[in-house]
GROMACS .gro file of C-alpha atoms in nm:
model
  399
    1MET     CA    1   1.127  -3.733   3.540
    2LEU     CA    2   1.172  -3.322   3.630
    3LEU     CA    3   0.878  -3.305   3.802
    4GLU     CA    4   0.885  -3.634   4.066
    5ASN     CA    5   0.704  -3.572   4.374
    6LYS     CA    6   0.673  -3.187   4.244
    7GLN     CA    7   0.343  -2.944   4.274
    8VAL     CA    8   0.286  -2.759   3.981
    9ALA     CA    9   0.059  -2.493   3.964
   10ILE     CA   10  -0.111  -2.342   3.647
   11ILE     CA   11  -0.259  -2.012   3.732
   12GLY     CA   12  -0.515  -1.898   3.473
   13GLY     CA   13  -0.794  -2.146   3.318
   14GLY     CA   14  -0.760  -2.057   2.949
   15MET     CA   15  -0.709  -2.278   2.668
   16GLY     CA   16  -0.320  -2.270   2.717
   17GLY     CA   17  -0.395  -2.368   3.082
   18LEU     CA   18  -0.635  -2.630   3.003
   19LEU     CA   19  -0.451  -2.834   2.754
   20LEU     CA   20  -0.118  -2.811   2.970
   21ALA     CA   21  -0.297  -2.997   3.295
   22ARG     CA   22  -0.410  -3.216   3.065
   23LEU     CA   23  -0.054  -3.293   2.878
   24LEU     CA   24   0.074  -3.344   3.270
   25GLN     CA   25  -0.168  -3.531   3.394
   26MET     CA   26  -0.148  -3.757   3.103
   27GLN     CA   27   0.214  -3.760   3.264
   28ASN     CA   28   0.147  -3.834   3.614
   29VAL     CA   29   0.231  -3.496   3.739
   30ASN     CA   30   0.071  -3.327   4.058
   31ILE     CA   31  -0.072  -3.034   3.869
   32LYS     CA   32  -0.327  -2.762   4.018
   33VAL     CA   33  -0.558  -2.535   3.785
   34TYR     CA   34  -0.584  -2.222   3.954
   35GLU     CA   35  -0.879  -2.001   3.767
   36ARG     CA   36  -1.054  -1.668   3.819
   37ASP     CA   37  -1.397  -1.757   3.700
   38GLN     CA   38  -1.633  -1.842   3.927
   39ASN     CA   39  -1.706  -2.170   3.828
   40GLU     CA   40  -1.727  -2.310   3.500
   41GLU     CA   41  -2.163  -2.233   3.390
   42VAL     CA   42  -1.881  -1.890   3.374
   43ARG     CA   43  -2.033  -1.747   2.998
   44VAL     CA   44  -1.686  -1.761   2.746
   45GLN     CA   45  -1.718  -1.463   2.472
   46GLY     CA   46  -1.486  -1.429   2.204
   47SER     CA   47  -1.522  -1.571   1.833
   48PRO     CA   48  -1.465  -1.954   1.732
   49LEU     CA   49  -1.131  -2.052   1.719
   50ASP     CA   50  -0.984  -2.207   1.368
   51LEU     CA   51  -0.672  -2.486   1.493
   52HIS     CA   52  -0.379  -2.477   1.299
   53GLU     CA   53  -0.243  -2.833   1.220
   54ASP     CA   54   0.141  -2.774   1.285
   55SER     CA   55  -0.040  -2.654   1.662
   56GLY     CA   56  -0.370  -2.633   1.805
   57LEU     CA   57  -0.430  -2.943   1.665
   58LYS     CA   58  -0.102  -3.102   1.651
   59ALA     CA   59  -0.136  -3.030   2.068
   60MET     CA   60  -0.470  -3.181   2.072
   61LYS     CA   61  -0.331  -3.520   1.853
   62GLN     CA   62  -0.091  -3.544   2.167
   63ALA     CA   63  -0.367  -3.501   2.423
   64ASP     CA   64  -0.567  -3.719   2.298
   65LEU     CA   65  -0.926  -3.528   2.179
   66LEU     CA   66  -0.927  -3.492   1.869
   67LYS     CA   67  -1.204  -3.735   1.845
   68GLU     CA   68  -1.358  -3.479   2.054
   69PHE     CA   69  -1.281  -3.185   1.868
   70TYR     CA   70  -1.393  -3.276   1.610
   71ALA     CA   71  -1.735  -3.394   1.759
   72ASN     CA   72  -1.786  -3.023   1.790
   73VAL     CA   73  -1.668  -2.854   1.452
   74ARG     CA   74  -1.903  -2.612   1.340
   75PRO     CA   75  -1.823  -2.664   0.994
   76ASN     CA   76  -1.967  -2.377   0.865
   77ALA     CA   77  -1.785  -2.163   1.108
   78SER     CA   78  -1.525  -2.098   0.907
   79LYS     CA   79  -1.628  -1.946   0.603
   80ALA     CA   80  -1.637  -1.557   0.532
   81ARG     CA   81  -1.828  -1.382   0.323
   82ILE     CA   82  -1.627  -1.018   0.212
   83VAL     CA   83  -1.843  -0.766   0.172
   84ASN     CA   84  -1.748  -0.381   0.152
   85LYS     CA   85  -1.930  -0.060   0.376
   86ASP     CA   86  -2.196  -0.017   0.182
   87PHE     CA   87  -2.276  -0.434   0.303
   88GLU     CA   88  -2.246  -0.469  -0.110
   89LEU     CA   89  -2.108  -0.891  -0.104
   90LYS     CA   90  -1.823  -0.921  -0.317
   91PHE     CA   91  -1.672  -1.230  -0.185
   92ASP     CA   92  -1.932  -1.593  -0.034
   93GLU     CA   93  -1.688  -1.847   0.040
   94HIS     CA   94  -1.955  -2.066   0.096
   95SER     CA   95  -2.017  -2.129  -0.326
   96ILE     CA   96  -1.653  -2.263  -0.303
   97GLN     CA   97  -1.661  -2.662  -0.364
   98LYS     CA   98  -1.447  -2.804  -0.092
   99ASN     CA   99  -1.121  -2.904  -0.335
  100ASP     CA  100  -1.126  -2.559  -0.413
  101LEU     CA  101  -1.038  -2.451  -0.048
  102GLU     CA  102  -0.781  -2.716   0.058
  103LEU     CA  103  -0.610  -2.678  -0.325
  104ASN     CA  104  -0.608  -2.317  -0.206
  105SER     CA  105  -0.479  -2.381   0.181
  106ASN     CA  106  -0.176  -2.555   0.037
  107SER     CA  107  -0.048  -2.230  -0.180
  108ASN     CA  108  -0.055  -1.929   0.008
  109LYS     CA  109   0.268  -1.775   0.142
  110ASN     CA  110   0.250  -1.491   0.290
  111SER     CA  111   0.110  -1.419   0.683
  112LEU     CA  112  -0.261  -1.243   0.476
  113GLN     CA  113  -0.362  -1.526   0.263
  114ASP     CA  114  -0.319  -1.685   0.584
  115ILE     CA  115  -0.685  -1.587   0.670
  116SER     CA  116  -0.781  -1.733   0.341
  117LYS     CA  117  -0.712  -2.097   0.514
  118PRO     CA  118  -0.978  -2.347   0.557
  119ARG     CA  119  -0.928  -2.507   0.927
  120PRO     CA  120  -1.192  -2.616   1.144
  121GLU     CA  121  -1.322  -2.373   1.348
  122ILE     CA  122  -1.456  -2.447   1.719
  123ASP     CA  123  -1.686  -2.232   1.982
  124ARG     CA  124  -1.461  -2.117   2.268
  125SER     CA  125  -1.670  -2.292   2.487
  126GLU     CA  126  -1.623  -2.610   2.370
  127LEU     CA  127  -1.306  -2.632   2.371
  128ARG     CA  128  -1.285  -2.544   2.676
  129ASN     CA  129  -1.538  -2.808   2.785
  130ILE     CA  130  -1.383  -3.081   2.615
  131LEU     CA  131  -1.052  -2.985   2.804
  132ILE     CA  132  -1.208  -2.943   3.138
  133GLN     CA  133  -1.414  -3.236   3.107
  134SER     CA  134  -1.074  -3.415   3.005
  135LEU     CA  135  -0.914  -3.326   3.336
  136LEU     CA  136  -0.943  -3.547   3.669
  137PRO     CA  137  -1.216  -3.451   3.917
  138GLU     CA  138  -1.097  -3.121   4.139
  139THR     CA  139  -0.770  -3.001   3.900
  140ILE     CA  140  -0.920  -2.686   3.862
  141ILE     CA  141  -0.951  -2.466   4.166
  142TRP     CA  142  -1.187  -2.188   4.136
  143ASP     CA  143  -1.280  -1.892   4.235
  144SER     CA  144  -0.934  -1.844   4.246
  145HIS     CA  145  -0.821  -1.450   4.177
  146PHE     CA  146  -0.416  -1.427   4.186
  147LEU     CA  147  -0.302  -1.173   4.439
  148SER     CA  148   0.073  -1.243   4.468
  149MET     CA  149   0.318  -1.503   4.548
  150GLU     CA  150   0.666  -1.511   4.725
  151LYS     CA  151   0.924  -1.689   4.747
  152GLU     CA  152   0.974  -2.077   4.947
  153ASN     CA  153   1.191  -2.351   4.959
  154ASN     CA  154   1.258  -2.400   4.659
  155GLY     CA  155   0.950  -2.283   4.507
  156TRP     CA  156   0.645  -2.054   4.559
  157ARG     CA  157   0.331  -1.963   4.790
  158VAL     CA  158   0.066  -1.797   4.565
  159HIS     CA  159  -0.168  -1.607   4.732
  160PHE     CA  160  -0.531  -1.542   4.597
  161LYS     CA  161  -0.761  -1.266   4.678
  162ASP     CA  162  -1.012  -1.473   4.904
  163ARG     CA  163  -0.696  -1.550   5.129
  164THR     CA  164  -0.629  -1.824   5.097
  165SER     CA  165  -0.292  -1.948   4.962
  166PHE     CA  166  -0.102  -2.219   4.812
  167TYR     CA  167   0.200  -2.417   4.747
  168ALA     CA  168   0.404  -2.513   4.367
  169ASP     CA  169   0.751  -2.591   4.330
  170LEU     CA  170   0.650  -2.489   3.953
  171ALA     CA  171   0.398  -2.208   3.919
  172ILE     CA  172   0.316  -2.138   3.525
  173ALA     CA  173   0.145  -1.813   3.437
  174ALA     CA  174  -0.128  -1.918   3.192
  175ASP     CA  175  -0.299  -1.562   3.329
  176GLY     CA  176  -0.373  -1.433   2.933
  177ALA     CA  177  -0.289  -1.055   2.823
  178ASN     CA  178  -0.388  -0.914   3.124
  179SER     CA  179  -0.107  -1.139   3.304
  180LYS     CA  180  -0.071  -1.044   3.704
  181VAL     CA  181   0.169  -1.280   3.700
  182ARG     CA  182   0.464  -1.194   3.461
  183SER     CA  183   0.566  -0.906   3.641
  184TYR     CA  184   0.782  -1.172   3.848
  185LEU     CA  185   0.958  -1.272   3.538
  186ASN     CA  186   0.951  -0.998   3.302
  187ALA     CA  187   0.938  -0.615   3.340
  188GLU     CA  188   0.813  -0.502   2.993
  189LYS     CA  189   0.544  -0.317   2.945
  190PRO     CA  190   0.351  -0.353   2.624
  191ILE     CA  191   0.309  -0.144   2.281
  192TYR     CA  192   0.015  -0.015   2.148
  193SER     CA  193  -0.038  -0.090   1.817
  194GLY     CA  194  -0.221   0.140   1.667
  195ILE     CA  195  -0.589  -0.009   1.643
  196THR     CA  196  -0.845  -0.061   1.924
  197MET     CA  197  -1.105  -0.253   1.870
  198LEU     CA  198  -1.487  -0.258   2.002
  199GLU     CA  199  -1.569  -0.623   2.089
  200GLY     CA  200  -2.000  -0.636   2.048
  201THR     CA  201  -2.194  -0.978   2.207
  202ILE     CA  202  -2.560  -0.985   2.122
  203TYR     CA  203  -2.765  -1.322   2.241
  204ASN     CA  204  -3.019  -1.464   2.117
  205ALA     CA  205  -2.872  -1.312   1.754
  206LYS     CA  206  -3.163  -1.436   1.519
  207GLU     CA  207  -3.374  -1.229   1.720
  208ASN     CA  208  -3.276  -0.928   1.793
  209VAL     CA  209  -3.033  -0.889   1.468
  210PRO     CA  210  -3.246  -1.105   1.191
  211ASN     CA  211  -3.140  -0.954   0.901
  212LEU     CA  212  -2.701  -1.017   0.981
  213PHE     CA  213  -2.797  -1.304   1.129
  214GLU     CA  214  -2.965  -1.476   0.899
  215PHE     CA  215  -2.668  -1.334   0.581
  216SER     CA  216  -2.401  -1.541   0.842
  217LYS     CA  217  -2.545  -1.799   0.721
  218GLY     CA  218  -2.425  -1.961   1.070
  219GLY     CA  219  -2.017  -1.815   0.913
  220LYS     CA  220  -1.838  -1.478   0.945
  221VAL     CA  221  -1.837  -1.203   0.772
  222MET     CA  222  -1.628  -0.884   0.694
  223ALA     CA  223  -1.602  -0.572   0.623
  224PHE     CA  224  -1.333  -0.282   0.519
  225GLY     CA  225  -1.359   0.076   0.404
  226ASN     CA  226  -1.264   0.408   0.509
  227GLU     CA  227  -0.886   0.176   0.691
  228GLN     CA  228  -1.183   0.045   0.965
  229THR     CA  229  -1.280  -0.328   0.905
  230ILE     CA  230  -1.638  -0.465   1.077
  231MET     CA  231  -1.594  -0.798   1.153
  232TYR     CA  232  -1.886  -1.049   1.324
  233GLY     CA  233  -1.952  -1.440   1.304
  234THR     CA  234  -2.310  -1.620   1.452
  235LYS     CA  235  -2.151  -1.903   1.730
  236GLY     CA  236  -2.339  -2.239   1.835
  237ASP     CA  237  -2.523  -2.041   2.103
  238GLY     CA  238  -2.751  -1.822   1.917
  239SER     CA  239  -2.500  -1.538   2.013
  240LEU     CA  240  -2.319  -1.338   1.741
  241MET     CA  241  -1.965  -1.176   1.866
  242PHE     CA  242  -1.830  -0.858   1.577
  243LEU     CA  243  -1.555  -0.623   1.668
  244LEU     CA  244  -1.480  -0.278   1.542
  245SER     CA  245  -1.210  -0.259   1.443
  246SER     CA  246  -1.039   0.105   1.386
  247LYS     CA  247  -0.674   0.331   1.423
  248ILE     CA  248  -0.800   0.524   1.707
  249PRO     CA  249  -0.454   0.717   1.962
  250GLU     CA  250  -0.404   0.487   2.238
  251ASN     CA  251  -0.573   0.722   2.523
  252TRP     CA  252  -0.938   0.730   2.321
  253ILE     CA  253  -1.046   0.463   2.615
  254SER     CA  254  -0.970   0.781   2.884
  255GLU     CA  255  -1.014   1.068   2.719
  256SER     CA  256  -1.372   0.942   2.561
  257ASN     CA  257  -1.564   0.963   2.883
  258LEU     CA  258  -1.777   0.647   2.658
  259ASP     CA  259  -1.951   0.481   2.896
  260PHE     CA  260  -2.007   0.139   2.735
  261LYS     CA  261  -2.226   0.020   2.947
  262ASN     CA  262  -2.471   0.269   2.789
  263ASN     CA  263  -2.567   0.163   2.459
  264SER     CA  264  -2.666   0.452   2.332
  265GLU     CA  265  -2.372   0.650   2.433
  266VAL     CA  266  -2.170   0.351   2.233
  267PHE     CA  267  -2.399   0.372   1.948
  268ASP     CA  268  -2.395   0.788   1.898
  269TRP     CA  269  -2.014   0.695   1.858
  270PHE     CA  270  -2.097   0.446   1.591
  271LYS     CA  271  -2.202   0.708   1.399
  272ASP     CA  272  -2.029   0.973   1.427
  273VAL     CA  273  -1.661   0.724   1.403
  274TYR     CA  274  -1.874   0.476   1.072
  275LYS     CA  275  -2.077   0.810   0.937
  276GLU     CA  276  -1.979   0.692   0.585
  277TRP     CA  277  -2.093   0.302   0.625
  278SER     CA  278  -2.427   0.167   0.526
  279PRO     CA  279  -2.681   0.261   0.755
  280LYS     CA  280  -2.736  -0.162   0.742
  281TRP     CA  281  -2.519  -0.172   0.955
  282GLU     CA  282  -2.674   0.027   1.313
  283GLU     CA  283  -2.851  -0.328   1.365
  284LEU     CA  284  -2.583  -0.457   1.530
  285LEU     CA  285  -2.583  -0.125   1.812
  286LEU     CA  286  -2.952  -0.064   1.799
  287SER     CA  287  -2.996  -0.492   1.895
  288LYS     CA  288  -3.165  -0.615   2.282
  289GLU     CA  289  -2.899  -0.825   2.533
  290LEU     CA  290  -2.596  -0.617   2.346
  291TYR     CA  291  -2.278  -0.604   2.584
  292PHE     CA  292  -1.935  -0.406   2.478
  293ILE     CA  293  -1.589  -0.479   2.564
  294PRO     CA  294  -1.320  -0.203   2.429
  295ARG     CA  295  -1.049  -0.349   2.312
  296PRO     CA  296  -0.681  -0.136   2.283
  297GLN     CA  297  -0.502  -0.368   2.096
  298TYR     CA  298  -0.058  -0.448   2.232
  299TYR     CA  299   0.194  -0.631   2.245
  300PHE     CA  300   0.527  -0.740   2.351
  301PRO     CA  301   0.859  -0.654   2.205
  302PHE     CA  302   1.019  -0.883   1.926
  303ASN     CA  303   1.375  -0.883   2.136
  304GLN     CA  304   1.183  -1.014   2.419
  305THR     CA  305   1.392  -1.202   2.690
  306TRP     CA  306   1.413  -1.248   3.096
  307LYS     CA  307   1.653  -1.502   3.324
  308THR     CA  308   1.513  -1.811   3.306
  309GLN     CA  309   1.392  -1.910   3.662
  310GLU     CA  310   1.424  -2.300   3.789
  311ASN     CA  311   1.080  -2.256   3.895
  312LEU     CA  312   0.826  -2.017   3.678
  313THR     CA  313   0.778  -1.967   3.325
  314MET     CA  314   0.493  -1.826   3.110
  315ILE     CA  315   0.283  -1.895   2.821
  316GLY     CA  316   0.070  -1.807   2.531
  317ASP     CA  317  -0.060  -1.434   2.613
  318ALA     CA  318   0.107  -1.364   2.963
  319ALA     CA  319   0.420  -1.422   2.703
  320HIS     CA  320   0.343  -1.299   2.409
  321ARG     CA  321   0.066  -1.077   2.404
  322MET     CA  322  -0.022  -0.978   2.044
  323PRO     CA  323  -0.321  -0.845   1.821
  324PRO     CA  324  -0.519  -1.111   1.643
  325PHE     CA  325  -0.510  -1.055   1.255
  326ALA     CA  326  -0.280  -1.376   1.204
  327GLY     CA  327  -0.540  -1.587   1.411
  328LYS     CA  328  -0.223  -1.729   1.608
  329GLY     CA  329  -0.274  -1.639   1.922
  330ALA     CA  330  -0.458  -1.954   2.065
  331ASN     CA  331  -0.264  -2.199   1.893
  332LEU     CA  332   0.070  -2.040   1.972
  333ALA     CA  333  -0.114  -2.068   2.394
  334MET     CA  334  -0.197  -2.485   2.290
  335TRP     CA  335   0.199  -2.482   2.075
  336ASP     CA  336   0.302  -2.369   2.391
  337ALA     CA  337   0.192  -2.564   2.609
  338LEU     CA  338   0.263  -2.898   2.399
  339GLU     CA  339   0.653  -2.833   2.440
  340LEU     CA  340   0.620  -2.774   2.743
  341SER     CA  341   0.503  -3.062   2.872
  342GLU     CA  342   0.754  -3.234   2.658
  343SER     CA  343   1.052  -2.994   2.824
  344LEU     CA  344   0.910  -3.112   3.174
  345THR     CA  345   0.852  -3.465   3.121
  346GLY     CA  346   1.075  -3.613   2.916
  347ASN     CA  347   1.408  -3.666   2.958
  348GLN     CA  348   1.674  -3.455   2.722
  349PHE     CA  349   1.774  -3.245   3.022
  350GLU     CA  350   1.914  -3.277   3.347
  351ASP     CA  351   1.731  -3.036   3.588
  352LEU     CA  352   1.391  -2.810   3.508
  353LYS     CA  353   1.679  -2.469   3.454
  354THR     CA  354   1.786  -2.617   3.150
  355ALA     CA  355   1.454  -2.805   3.043
  356ILE     CA  356   1.264  -2.407   3.085
  357SER     CA  357   1.559  -2.255   2.905
  358TYR     CA  358   1.513  -2.476   2.650
  359PHE     CA  359   1.114  -2.419   2.576
  360GLU     CA  360   1.161  -2.063   2.667
  361LYS     CA  361   1.404  -1.980   2.403
  362ARG     CA  362   1.276  -2.120   2.128
  363MET     CA  363   0.878  -2.051   2.219
  364LEU     CA  364   1.025  -1.667   2.231
  365GLU     CA  365   1.131  -1.692   1.857
  366ARG     CA  366   0.870  -1.826   1.683
  367ALA     CA  367   0.616  -1.552   1.907
  368ALA     CA  368   0.815  -1.271   1.747
  369GLU     CA  369   0.757  -1.478   1.439
  370ALA     CA  370   0.443  -1.444   1.474
  371THR     CA  371   0.407  -1.068   1.619
  372LYS     CA  372   0.544  -0.923   1.277
  373ASP     CA  373   0.319  -1.120   1.099
  374THR     CA  374  -0.050  -0.965   1.286
  375LEU     CA  375   0.074  -0.581   1.300
  376ARG     CA  376   0.131  -0.672   0.916
  377ASN     CA  377  -0.180  -0.744   0.896
  378GLY     CA  378  -0.346  -0.541   1.080
  379GLU     CA  379  -0.191  -0.261   0.863
  380GLN     CA  380  -0.300  -0.391   0.548
  381LEU     CA  381  -0.654  -0.492   0.699
  382HIS     CA  382  -0.698  -0.157   0.780
  383SER     CA  383  -0.529  -0.032   0.456
  384LYS     CA  384  -0.662   0.201   0.218
  385ASP     CA  385  -0.677  -0.083   0.005
  386ALA     CA  386  -0.796  -0.369   0.225
  387LEU     CA  387  -1.056  -0.508   0.047
  388GLU     CA  388  -0.904  -0.510  -0.303
  389ARG     CA  389  -0.594  -0.711  -0.067
  390LEU     CA  390  -0.808  -0.925   0.048
  391LEU     CA  391  -1.010  -1.006  -0.239
  392ALA     CA  392  -0.754  -1.069  -0.466
  393ILE     CA  393  -0.602  -1.347  -0.204
  394PHE     CA  394  -0.980  -1.530  -0.181
  395ASN     CA  395  -1.062  -1.484  -0.513
  396SER     CA  396  -0.728  -1.699  -0.640
  397LYS     CA  397  -0.906  -1.974  -0.565
  398ASP     CA  398  -1.107  -1.957  -0.833
  399LYS     CA  399  -0.757  -1.971  -1.031
   0.00000   0.00000   0.00000
């Protein structure tokens, strides 16, 4: 095996990195995961994940973790209620029979329709815990904030901010959209998509936003109007996560001087930018235990490439950052993990460089297509007729 007697370092303990570690350990590879979080108890932000049959679910099956996955699926999390900016209900997926949903999932023909596909959803924290528990003890080195790395022998000496350093014959960047390791492979900068999202998390949502919490029915709510969107959903821990999405100049965050830790300032901004939306939405911004993260949406060029190295590669958002409007980010990362593990531990390649080159070529091809899909979706979801477009797709389930 190509990795026999070699030490592999995965930098980043997200879904892709953890799944890759699981798959490699199943083949008895010496593996360590270096994660910047202080420990596994750190709260995981982000909306629930819906895993796709041809990528995320396929990877979980290969990792022998499907049983644990389905034991933690939230059945209602994938069901959507669609409203307009005036908070008028236009479509309720909770009232559709399961057979109708399955029929529609087999008839979708374009990327925007993917949004309406019924897929099993799981909270990020639950999926992360499943993956962590599947690894051997001490596989993850917590509180490891990547600083730099340098060539050593045929591998890398990797340095962290706590002044520790480790040697790896093969380093794999899985450190997300703002990857620090990526620059050792590719210096291309991401491109701004024209859309910025403001992510908000509300803890104890049943108490802090009772009306919106009850309206969601444990699923997600999607609202469109004035080329803007508001989307929110509840999670198993009782929190609610929402996204305010608008076409905003790239330099808005730096030039607005908006203090995202000052909720009253953010509320004033919301009342100005979303001034034509129903006051019912203000409950999101007036709740207690509310925290914001601005998320300008970037993507890497469709034709990006780099020179393959025999001791370094990358997966997930580090390799192919993109907006979330096709729901493919985590699934692509898990697909990357599956294909890279198969390339590295199979017998079809003579050396590591050839194996990595094969993986990277296939990864970049599918990432380019996914990026095109998500940019197309983003444009449609922020168009003047976004509501009508999506309603036409959801309502096709009844025909």
